[in-house]
Short mmCIF file of N, CA, C and O in Angstrom, two decimals:
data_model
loop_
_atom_site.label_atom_id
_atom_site.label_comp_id
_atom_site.label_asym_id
_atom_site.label_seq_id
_atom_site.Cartn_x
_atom_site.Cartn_y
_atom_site.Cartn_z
N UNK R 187 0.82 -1.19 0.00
CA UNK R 187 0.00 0.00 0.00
C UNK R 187 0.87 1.26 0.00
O UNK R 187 0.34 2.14 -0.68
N UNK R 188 2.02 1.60 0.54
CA UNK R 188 3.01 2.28 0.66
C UNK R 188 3.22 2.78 -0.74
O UNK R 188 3.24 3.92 -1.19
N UNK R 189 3.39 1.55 -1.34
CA UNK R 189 4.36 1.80 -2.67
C UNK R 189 3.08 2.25 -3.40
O UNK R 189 3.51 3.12 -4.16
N UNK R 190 1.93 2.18 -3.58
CA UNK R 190 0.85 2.86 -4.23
C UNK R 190 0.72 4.10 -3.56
O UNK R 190 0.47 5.03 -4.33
N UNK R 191 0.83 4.38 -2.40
CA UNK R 191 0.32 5.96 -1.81
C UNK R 191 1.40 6.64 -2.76
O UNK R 191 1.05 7.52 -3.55
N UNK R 192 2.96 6.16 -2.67
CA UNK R 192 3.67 7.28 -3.15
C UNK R 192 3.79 7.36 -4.94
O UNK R 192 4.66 7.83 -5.68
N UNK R 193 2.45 6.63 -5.21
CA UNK R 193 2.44 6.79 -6.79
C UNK R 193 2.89 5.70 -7.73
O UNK R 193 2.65 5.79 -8.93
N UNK R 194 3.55 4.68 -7.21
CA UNK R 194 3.49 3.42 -7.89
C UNK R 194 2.70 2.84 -8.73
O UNK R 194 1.76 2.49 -8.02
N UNK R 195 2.41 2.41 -10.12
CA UNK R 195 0.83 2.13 -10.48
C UNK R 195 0.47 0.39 -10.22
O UNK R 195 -0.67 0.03 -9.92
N UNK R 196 1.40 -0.39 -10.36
CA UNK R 196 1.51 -1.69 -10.31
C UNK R 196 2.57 -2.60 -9.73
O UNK R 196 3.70 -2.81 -10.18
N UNK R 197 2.00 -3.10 -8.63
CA UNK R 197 3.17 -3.77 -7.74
C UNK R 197 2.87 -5.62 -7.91
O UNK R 197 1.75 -6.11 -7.77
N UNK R 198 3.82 -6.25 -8.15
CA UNK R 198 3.85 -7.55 -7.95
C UNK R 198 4.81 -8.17 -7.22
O UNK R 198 5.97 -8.14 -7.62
N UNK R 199 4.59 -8.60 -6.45
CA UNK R 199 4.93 -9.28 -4.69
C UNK R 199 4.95 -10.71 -4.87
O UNK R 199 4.01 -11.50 -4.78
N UNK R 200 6.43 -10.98 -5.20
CA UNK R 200 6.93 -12.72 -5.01
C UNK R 200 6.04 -13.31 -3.51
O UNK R 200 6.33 -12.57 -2.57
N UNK R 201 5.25 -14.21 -3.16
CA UNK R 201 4.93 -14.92 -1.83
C UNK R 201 5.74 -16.40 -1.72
O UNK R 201 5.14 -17.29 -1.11
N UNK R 202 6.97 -16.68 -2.23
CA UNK R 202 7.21 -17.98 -2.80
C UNK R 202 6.45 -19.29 -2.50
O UNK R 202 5.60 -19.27 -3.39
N UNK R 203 6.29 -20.19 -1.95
CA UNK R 203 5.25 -21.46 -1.88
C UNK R 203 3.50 -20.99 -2.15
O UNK R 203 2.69 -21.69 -2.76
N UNK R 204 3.17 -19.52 -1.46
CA UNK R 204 2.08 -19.15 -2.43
C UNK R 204 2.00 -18.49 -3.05
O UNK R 204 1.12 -17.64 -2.86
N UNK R 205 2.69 -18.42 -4.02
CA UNK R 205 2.53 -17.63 -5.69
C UNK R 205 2.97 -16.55 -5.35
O UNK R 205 4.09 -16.35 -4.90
N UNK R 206 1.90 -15.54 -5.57
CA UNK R 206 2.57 -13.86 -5.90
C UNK R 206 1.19 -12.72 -5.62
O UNK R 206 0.26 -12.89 -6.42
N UNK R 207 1.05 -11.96 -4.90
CA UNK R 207 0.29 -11.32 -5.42
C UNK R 207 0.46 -9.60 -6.47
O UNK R 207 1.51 -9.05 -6.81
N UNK R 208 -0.77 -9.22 -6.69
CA UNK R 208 -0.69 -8.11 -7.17
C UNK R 208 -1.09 -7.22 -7.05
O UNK R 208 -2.28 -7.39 -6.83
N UNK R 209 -0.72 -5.60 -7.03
CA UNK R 209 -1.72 -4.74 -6.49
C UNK R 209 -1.59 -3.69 -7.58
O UNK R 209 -0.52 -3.67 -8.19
N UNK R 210 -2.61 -2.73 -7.93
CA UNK R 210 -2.42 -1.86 -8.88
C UNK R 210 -3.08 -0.70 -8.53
O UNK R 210 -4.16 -0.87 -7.98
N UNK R 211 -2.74 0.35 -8.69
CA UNK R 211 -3.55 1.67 -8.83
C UNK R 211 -4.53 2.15 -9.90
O UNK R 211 -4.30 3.28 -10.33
N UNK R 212 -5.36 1.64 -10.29
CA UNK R 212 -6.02 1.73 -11.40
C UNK R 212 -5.83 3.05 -12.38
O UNK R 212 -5.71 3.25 -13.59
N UNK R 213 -5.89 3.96 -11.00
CA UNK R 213 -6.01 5.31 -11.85
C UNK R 213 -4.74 6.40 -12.34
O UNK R 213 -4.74 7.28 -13.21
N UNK R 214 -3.50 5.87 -11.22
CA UNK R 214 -2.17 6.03 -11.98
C UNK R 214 -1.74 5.07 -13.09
O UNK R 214 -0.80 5.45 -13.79
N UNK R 215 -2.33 3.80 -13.39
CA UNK R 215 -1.72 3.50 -14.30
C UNK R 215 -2.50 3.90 -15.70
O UNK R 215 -1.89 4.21 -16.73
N UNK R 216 -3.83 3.85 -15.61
CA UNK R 216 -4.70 4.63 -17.04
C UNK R 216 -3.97 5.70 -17.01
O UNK R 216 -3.97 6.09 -18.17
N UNK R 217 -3.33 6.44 -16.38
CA UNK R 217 -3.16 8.26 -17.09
C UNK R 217 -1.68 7.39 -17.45
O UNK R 217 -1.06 8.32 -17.96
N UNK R 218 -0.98 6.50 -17.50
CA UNK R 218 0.57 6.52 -18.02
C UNK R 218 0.23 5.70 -19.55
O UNK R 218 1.08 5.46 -20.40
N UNK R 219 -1.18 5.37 -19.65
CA UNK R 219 -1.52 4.83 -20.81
C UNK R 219 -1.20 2.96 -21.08
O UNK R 219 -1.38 2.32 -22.12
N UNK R 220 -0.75 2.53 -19.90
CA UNK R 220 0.10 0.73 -19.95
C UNK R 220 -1.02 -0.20 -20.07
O UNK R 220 -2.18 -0.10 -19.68
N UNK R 221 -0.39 -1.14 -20.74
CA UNK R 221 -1.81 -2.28 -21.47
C UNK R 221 -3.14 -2.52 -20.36
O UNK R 221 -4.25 -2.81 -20.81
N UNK R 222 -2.96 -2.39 -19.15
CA UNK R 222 -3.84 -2.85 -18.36
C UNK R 222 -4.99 -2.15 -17.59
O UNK R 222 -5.63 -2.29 -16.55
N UNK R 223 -4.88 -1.17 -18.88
CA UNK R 223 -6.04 -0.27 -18.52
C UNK R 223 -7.53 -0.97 -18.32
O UNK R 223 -8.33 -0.53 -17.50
N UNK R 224 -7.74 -1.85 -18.99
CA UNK R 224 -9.16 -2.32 -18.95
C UNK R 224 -9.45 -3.47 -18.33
O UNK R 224 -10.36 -4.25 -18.63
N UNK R 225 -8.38 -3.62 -17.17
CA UNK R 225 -8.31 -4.14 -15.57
C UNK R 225 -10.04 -3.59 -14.67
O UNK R 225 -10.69 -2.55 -14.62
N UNK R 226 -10.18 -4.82 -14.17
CA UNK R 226 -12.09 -4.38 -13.63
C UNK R 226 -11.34 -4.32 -12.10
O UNK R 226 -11.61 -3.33 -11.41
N UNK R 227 -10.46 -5.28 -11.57
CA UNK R 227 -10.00 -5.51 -10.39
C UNK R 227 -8.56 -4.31 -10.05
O UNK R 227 -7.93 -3.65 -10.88
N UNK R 228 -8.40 -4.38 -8.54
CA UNK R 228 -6.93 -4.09 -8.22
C UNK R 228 -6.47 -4.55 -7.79
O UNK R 228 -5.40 -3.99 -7.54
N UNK R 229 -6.58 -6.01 -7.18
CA UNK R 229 -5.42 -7.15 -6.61
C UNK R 229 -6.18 -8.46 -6.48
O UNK R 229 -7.26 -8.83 -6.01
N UNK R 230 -4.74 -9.20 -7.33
CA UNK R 230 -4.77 -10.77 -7.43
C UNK R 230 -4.13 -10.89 -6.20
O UNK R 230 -3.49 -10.07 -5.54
N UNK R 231 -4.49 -12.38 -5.98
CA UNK R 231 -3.61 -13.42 -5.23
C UNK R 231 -3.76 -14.35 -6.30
O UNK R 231 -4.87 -14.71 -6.69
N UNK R 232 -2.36 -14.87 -6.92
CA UNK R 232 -2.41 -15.87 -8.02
C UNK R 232 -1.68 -17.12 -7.09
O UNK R 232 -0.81 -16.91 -6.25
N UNK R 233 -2.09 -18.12 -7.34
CA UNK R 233 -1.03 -19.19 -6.59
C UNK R 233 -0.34 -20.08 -7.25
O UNK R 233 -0.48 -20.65 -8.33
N UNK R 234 0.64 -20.10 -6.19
CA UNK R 234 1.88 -20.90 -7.64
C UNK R 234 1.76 -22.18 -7.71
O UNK R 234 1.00 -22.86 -7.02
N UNK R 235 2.69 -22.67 -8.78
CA UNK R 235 1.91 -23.82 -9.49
C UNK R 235 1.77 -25.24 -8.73
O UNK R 235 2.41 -25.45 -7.70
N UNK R 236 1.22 -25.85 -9.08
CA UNK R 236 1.39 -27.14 -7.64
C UNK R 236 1.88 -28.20 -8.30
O UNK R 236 1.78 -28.72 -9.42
N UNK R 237 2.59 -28.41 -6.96
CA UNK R 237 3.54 -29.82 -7.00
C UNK R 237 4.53 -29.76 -7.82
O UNK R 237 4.80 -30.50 -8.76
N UNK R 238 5.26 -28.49 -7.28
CA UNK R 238 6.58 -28.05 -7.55
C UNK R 238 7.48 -28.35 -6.49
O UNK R 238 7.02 -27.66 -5.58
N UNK R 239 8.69 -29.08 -5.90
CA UNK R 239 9.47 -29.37 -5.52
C UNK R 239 10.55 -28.01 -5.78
O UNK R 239 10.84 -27.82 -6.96
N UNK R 240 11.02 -27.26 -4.99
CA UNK R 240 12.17 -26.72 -5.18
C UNK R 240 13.46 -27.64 -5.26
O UNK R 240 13.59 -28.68 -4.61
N UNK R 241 14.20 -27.24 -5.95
CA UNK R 241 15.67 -27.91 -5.68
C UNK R 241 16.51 -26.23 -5.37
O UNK R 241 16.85 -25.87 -4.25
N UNK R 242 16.68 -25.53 -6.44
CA UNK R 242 17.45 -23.74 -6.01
C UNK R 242 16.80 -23.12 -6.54
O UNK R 242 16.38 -23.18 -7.69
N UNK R 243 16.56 -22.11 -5.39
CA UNK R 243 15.44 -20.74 -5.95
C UNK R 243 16.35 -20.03 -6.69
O UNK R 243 15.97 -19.19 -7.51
N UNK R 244 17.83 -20.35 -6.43
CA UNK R 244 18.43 -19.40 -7.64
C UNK R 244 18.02 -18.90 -9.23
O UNK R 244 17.79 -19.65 -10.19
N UNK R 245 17.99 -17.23 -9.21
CA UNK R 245 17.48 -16.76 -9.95
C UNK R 245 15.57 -16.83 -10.58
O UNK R 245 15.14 -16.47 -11.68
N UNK R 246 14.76 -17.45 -9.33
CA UNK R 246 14.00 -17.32 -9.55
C UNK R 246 13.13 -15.98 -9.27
O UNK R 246 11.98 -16.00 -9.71
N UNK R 247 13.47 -15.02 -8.71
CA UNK R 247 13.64 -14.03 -9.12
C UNK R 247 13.28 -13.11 -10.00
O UNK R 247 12.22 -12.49 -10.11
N UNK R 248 14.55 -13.06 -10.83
CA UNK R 248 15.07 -12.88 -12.12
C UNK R 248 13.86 -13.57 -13.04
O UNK R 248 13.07 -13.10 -13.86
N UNK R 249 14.04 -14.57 -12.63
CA UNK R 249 12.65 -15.67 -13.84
C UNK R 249 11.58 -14.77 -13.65
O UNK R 249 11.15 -14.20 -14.65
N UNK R 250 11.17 -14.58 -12.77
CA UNK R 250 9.80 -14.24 -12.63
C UNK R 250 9.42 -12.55 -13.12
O UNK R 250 8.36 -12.14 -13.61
N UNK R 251 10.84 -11.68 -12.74
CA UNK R 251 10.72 -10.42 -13.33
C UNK R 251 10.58 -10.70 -14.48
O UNK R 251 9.50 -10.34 -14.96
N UNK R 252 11.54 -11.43 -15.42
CA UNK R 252 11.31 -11.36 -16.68
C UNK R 252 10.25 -11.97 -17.50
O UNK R 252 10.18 -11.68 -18.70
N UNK R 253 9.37 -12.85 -16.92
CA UNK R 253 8.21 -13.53 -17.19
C UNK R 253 6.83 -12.38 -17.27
O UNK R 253 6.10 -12.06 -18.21
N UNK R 254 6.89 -11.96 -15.72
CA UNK R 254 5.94 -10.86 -15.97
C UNK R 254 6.32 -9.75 -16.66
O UNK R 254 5.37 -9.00 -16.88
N UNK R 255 7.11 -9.46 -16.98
CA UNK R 255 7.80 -8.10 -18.05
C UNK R 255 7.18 -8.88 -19.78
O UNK R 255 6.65 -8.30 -20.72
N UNK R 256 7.55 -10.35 -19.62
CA UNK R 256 7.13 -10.16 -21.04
C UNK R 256 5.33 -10.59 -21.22
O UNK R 256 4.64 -10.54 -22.24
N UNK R 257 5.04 -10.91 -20.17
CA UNK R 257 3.60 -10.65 -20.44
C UNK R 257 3.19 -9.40 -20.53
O UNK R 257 2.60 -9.00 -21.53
N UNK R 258 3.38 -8.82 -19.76
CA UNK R 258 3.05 -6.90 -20.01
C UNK R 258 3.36 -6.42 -21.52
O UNK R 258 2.63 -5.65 -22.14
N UNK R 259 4.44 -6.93 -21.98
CA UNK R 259 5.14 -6.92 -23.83
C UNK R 259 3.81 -7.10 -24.35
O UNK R 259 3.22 -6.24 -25.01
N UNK R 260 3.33 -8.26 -24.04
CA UNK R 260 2.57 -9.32 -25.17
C UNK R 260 1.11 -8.52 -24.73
O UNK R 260 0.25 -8.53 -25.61
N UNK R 261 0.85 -7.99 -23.77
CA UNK R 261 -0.35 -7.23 -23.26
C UNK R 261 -1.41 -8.23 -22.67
O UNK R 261 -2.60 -8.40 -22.95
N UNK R 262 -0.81 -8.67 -21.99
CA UNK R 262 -1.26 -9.76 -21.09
C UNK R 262 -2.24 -8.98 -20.04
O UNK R 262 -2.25 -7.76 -19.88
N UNK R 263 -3.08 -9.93 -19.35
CA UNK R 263 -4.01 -9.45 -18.27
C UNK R 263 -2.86 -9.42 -17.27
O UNK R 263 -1.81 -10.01 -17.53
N UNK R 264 -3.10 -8.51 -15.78
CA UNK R 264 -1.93 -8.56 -14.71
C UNK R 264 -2.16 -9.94 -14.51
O UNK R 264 -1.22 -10.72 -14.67
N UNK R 265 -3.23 -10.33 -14.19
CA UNK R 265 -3.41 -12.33 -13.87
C UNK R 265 -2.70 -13.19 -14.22
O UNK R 265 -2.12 -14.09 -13.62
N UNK R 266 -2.78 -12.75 -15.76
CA UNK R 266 -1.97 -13.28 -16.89
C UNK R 266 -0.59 -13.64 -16.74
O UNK R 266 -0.09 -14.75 -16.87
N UNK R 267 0.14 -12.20 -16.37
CA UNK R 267 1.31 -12.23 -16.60
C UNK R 267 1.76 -12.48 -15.38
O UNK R 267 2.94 -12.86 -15.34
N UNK R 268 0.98 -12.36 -13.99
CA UNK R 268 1.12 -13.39 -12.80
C UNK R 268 1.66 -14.88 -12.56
O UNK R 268 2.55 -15.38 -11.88
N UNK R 269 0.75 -15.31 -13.37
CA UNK R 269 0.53 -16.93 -13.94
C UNK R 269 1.54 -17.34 -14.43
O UNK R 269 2.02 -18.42 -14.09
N UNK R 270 2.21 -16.40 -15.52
CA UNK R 270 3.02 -16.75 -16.58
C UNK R 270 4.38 -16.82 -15.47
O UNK R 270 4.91 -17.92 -15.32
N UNK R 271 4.78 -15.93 -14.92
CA UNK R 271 5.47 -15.62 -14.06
C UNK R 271 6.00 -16.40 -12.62
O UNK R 271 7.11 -16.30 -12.11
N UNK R 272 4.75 -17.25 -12.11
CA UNK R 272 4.66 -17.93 -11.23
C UNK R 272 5.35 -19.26 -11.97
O UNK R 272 6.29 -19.84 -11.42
N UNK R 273 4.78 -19.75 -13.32
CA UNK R 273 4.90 -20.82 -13.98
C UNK R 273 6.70 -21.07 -13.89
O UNK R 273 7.37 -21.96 -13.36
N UNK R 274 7.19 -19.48 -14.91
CA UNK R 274 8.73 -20.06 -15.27
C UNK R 274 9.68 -19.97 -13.82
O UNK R 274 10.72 -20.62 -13.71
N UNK R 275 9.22 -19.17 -12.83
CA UNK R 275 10.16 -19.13 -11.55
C UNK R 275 9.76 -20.76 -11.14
O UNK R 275 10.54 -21.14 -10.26
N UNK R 276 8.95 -21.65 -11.46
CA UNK R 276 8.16 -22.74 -10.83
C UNK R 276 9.43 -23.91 -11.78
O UNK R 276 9.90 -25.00 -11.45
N UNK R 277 9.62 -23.09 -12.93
CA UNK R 277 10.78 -24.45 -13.67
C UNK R 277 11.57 -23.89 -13.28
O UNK R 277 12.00 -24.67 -12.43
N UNK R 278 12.35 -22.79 -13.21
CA UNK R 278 13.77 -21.81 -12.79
C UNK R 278 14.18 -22.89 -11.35
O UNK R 278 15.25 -23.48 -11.23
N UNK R 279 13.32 -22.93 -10.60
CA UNK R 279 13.56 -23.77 -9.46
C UNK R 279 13.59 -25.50 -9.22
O UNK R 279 13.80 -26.14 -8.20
N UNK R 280 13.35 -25.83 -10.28
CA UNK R 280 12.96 -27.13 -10.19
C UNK R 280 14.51 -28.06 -10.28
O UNK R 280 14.76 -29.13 -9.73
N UNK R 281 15.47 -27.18 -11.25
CA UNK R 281 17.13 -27.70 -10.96
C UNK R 281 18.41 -26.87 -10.25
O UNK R 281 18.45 -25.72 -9.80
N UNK R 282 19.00 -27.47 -10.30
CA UNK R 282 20.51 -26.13 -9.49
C UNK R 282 20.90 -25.80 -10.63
O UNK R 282 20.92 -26.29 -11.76
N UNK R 283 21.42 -24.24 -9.78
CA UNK R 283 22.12 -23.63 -11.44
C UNK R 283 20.31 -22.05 -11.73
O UNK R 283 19.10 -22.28 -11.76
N UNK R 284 20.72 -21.30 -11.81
CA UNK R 284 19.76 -20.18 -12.40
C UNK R 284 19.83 -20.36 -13.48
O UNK R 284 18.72 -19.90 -13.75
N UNK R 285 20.33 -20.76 -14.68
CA UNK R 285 19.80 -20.92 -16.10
C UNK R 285 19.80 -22.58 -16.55
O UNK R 285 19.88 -23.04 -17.69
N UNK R 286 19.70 -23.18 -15.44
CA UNK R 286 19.97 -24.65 -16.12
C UNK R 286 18.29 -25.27 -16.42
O UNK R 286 17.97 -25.93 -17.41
N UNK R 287 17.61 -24.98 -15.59
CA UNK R 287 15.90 -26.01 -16.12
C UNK R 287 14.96 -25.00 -17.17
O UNK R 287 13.95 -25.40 -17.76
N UNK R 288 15.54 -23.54 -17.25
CA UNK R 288 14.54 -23.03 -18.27
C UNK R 288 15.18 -22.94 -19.44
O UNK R 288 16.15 -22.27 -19.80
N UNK R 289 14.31 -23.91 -20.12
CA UNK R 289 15.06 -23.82 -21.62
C UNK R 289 14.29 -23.12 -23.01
O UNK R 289 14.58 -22.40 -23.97
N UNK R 290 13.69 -23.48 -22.70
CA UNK R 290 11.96 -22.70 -23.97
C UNK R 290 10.86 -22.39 -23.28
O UNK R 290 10.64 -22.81 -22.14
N UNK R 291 9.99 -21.54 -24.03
CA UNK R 291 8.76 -20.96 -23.46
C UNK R 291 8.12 -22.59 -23.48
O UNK R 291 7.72 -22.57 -22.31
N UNK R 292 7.84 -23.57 -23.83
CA UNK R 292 7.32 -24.57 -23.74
C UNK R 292 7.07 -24.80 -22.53
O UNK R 292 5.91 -24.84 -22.11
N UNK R 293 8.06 -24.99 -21.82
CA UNK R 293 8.00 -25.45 -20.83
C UNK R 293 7.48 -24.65 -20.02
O UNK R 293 7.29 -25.43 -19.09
N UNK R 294 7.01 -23.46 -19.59
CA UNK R 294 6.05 -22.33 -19.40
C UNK R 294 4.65 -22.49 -19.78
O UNK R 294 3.67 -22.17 -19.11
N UNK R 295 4.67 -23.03 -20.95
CA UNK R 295 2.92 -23.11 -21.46
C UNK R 295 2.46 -24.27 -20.97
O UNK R 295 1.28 -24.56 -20.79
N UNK R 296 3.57 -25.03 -20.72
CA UNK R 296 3.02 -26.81 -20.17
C UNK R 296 2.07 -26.56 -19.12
O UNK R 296 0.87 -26.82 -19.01
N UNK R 297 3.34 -25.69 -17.96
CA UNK R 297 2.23 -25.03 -17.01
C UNK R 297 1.45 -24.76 -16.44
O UNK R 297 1.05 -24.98 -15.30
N UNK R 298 0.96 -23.80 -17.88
CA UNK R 298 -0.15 -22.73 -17.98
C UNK R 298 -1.53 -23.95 -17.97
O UNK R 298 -2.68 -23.95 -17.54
N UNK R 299 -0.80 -24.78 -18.59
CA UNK R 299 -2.11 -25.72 -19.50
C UNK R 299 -3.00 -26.75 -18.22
O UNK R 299 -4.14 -27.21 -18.28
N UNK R 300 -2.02 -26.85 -17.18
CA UNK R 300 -1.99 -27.43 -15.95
C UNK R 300 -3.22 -26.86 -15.03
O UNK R 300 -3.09 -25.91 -14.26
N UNK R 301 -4.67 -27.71 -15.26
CA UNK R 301 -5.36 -27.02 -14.05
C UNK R 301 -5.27 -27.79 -12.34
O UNK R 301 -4.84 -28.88 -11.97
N UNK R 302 -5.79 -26.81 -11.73
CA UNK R 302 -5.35 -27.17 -9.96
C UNK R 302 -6.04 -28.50 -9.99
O UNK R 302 -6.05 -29.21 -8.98
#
């Protein structure tokens, strides 16, 4: 809430074993013009994917910034790019090593495709 009072428009908050949530300012982010203007909500709780085993959170992180960065690209819902986000930090962790288990978006959509 902090980071929205002082003008932030969209915050996403690693929870690791439960996913991530999200919070947004609806009305700072319509005046900066960013894909998610036609957002009905202002905060997910997305949960991460199940029956993921960590082995190293190394660089999951990193996975997950860059997951939700490229859903925002692609003009993803915030949910969306939650999901997407939760998914590749969910393989990023599954071996040792920060670039050793993510190899293709595939393995991201497998995922996605995965219901609870």
């Amino acid at each position: 809430e902090a980071f929205l009072k002082a003008g932030v428009g969209t915050i996403a908050l690693k929870l690791g074993s439960r996913g991530c949530l999200i919070r947004t300012d609806r009305e700072n982010t319509s005046k900066s013009g960013v894909y998610w203007r036609h957002e009905t909500e202002d905060r997910w709780e997305i949960p991460a994917v199940p029956g993921i085993t960590p082995v190293d959170t190394t660089g999951a992180g990193d996975t997950f910034a860059a997951a939700f960065l490229t859903g925002l690209l692609e003009e993803k819902t915030l949910a969306e790019c939650g999901r997407m986000a939760n998914a590749a930090a969910s393989v990023t962790i599954s071996e040792f090593g920060a670039t050793t288990a993510l190899k293709d978006r595939g393995q991201i959509n497998a995922l996605l495709s995965v219901k609870d």
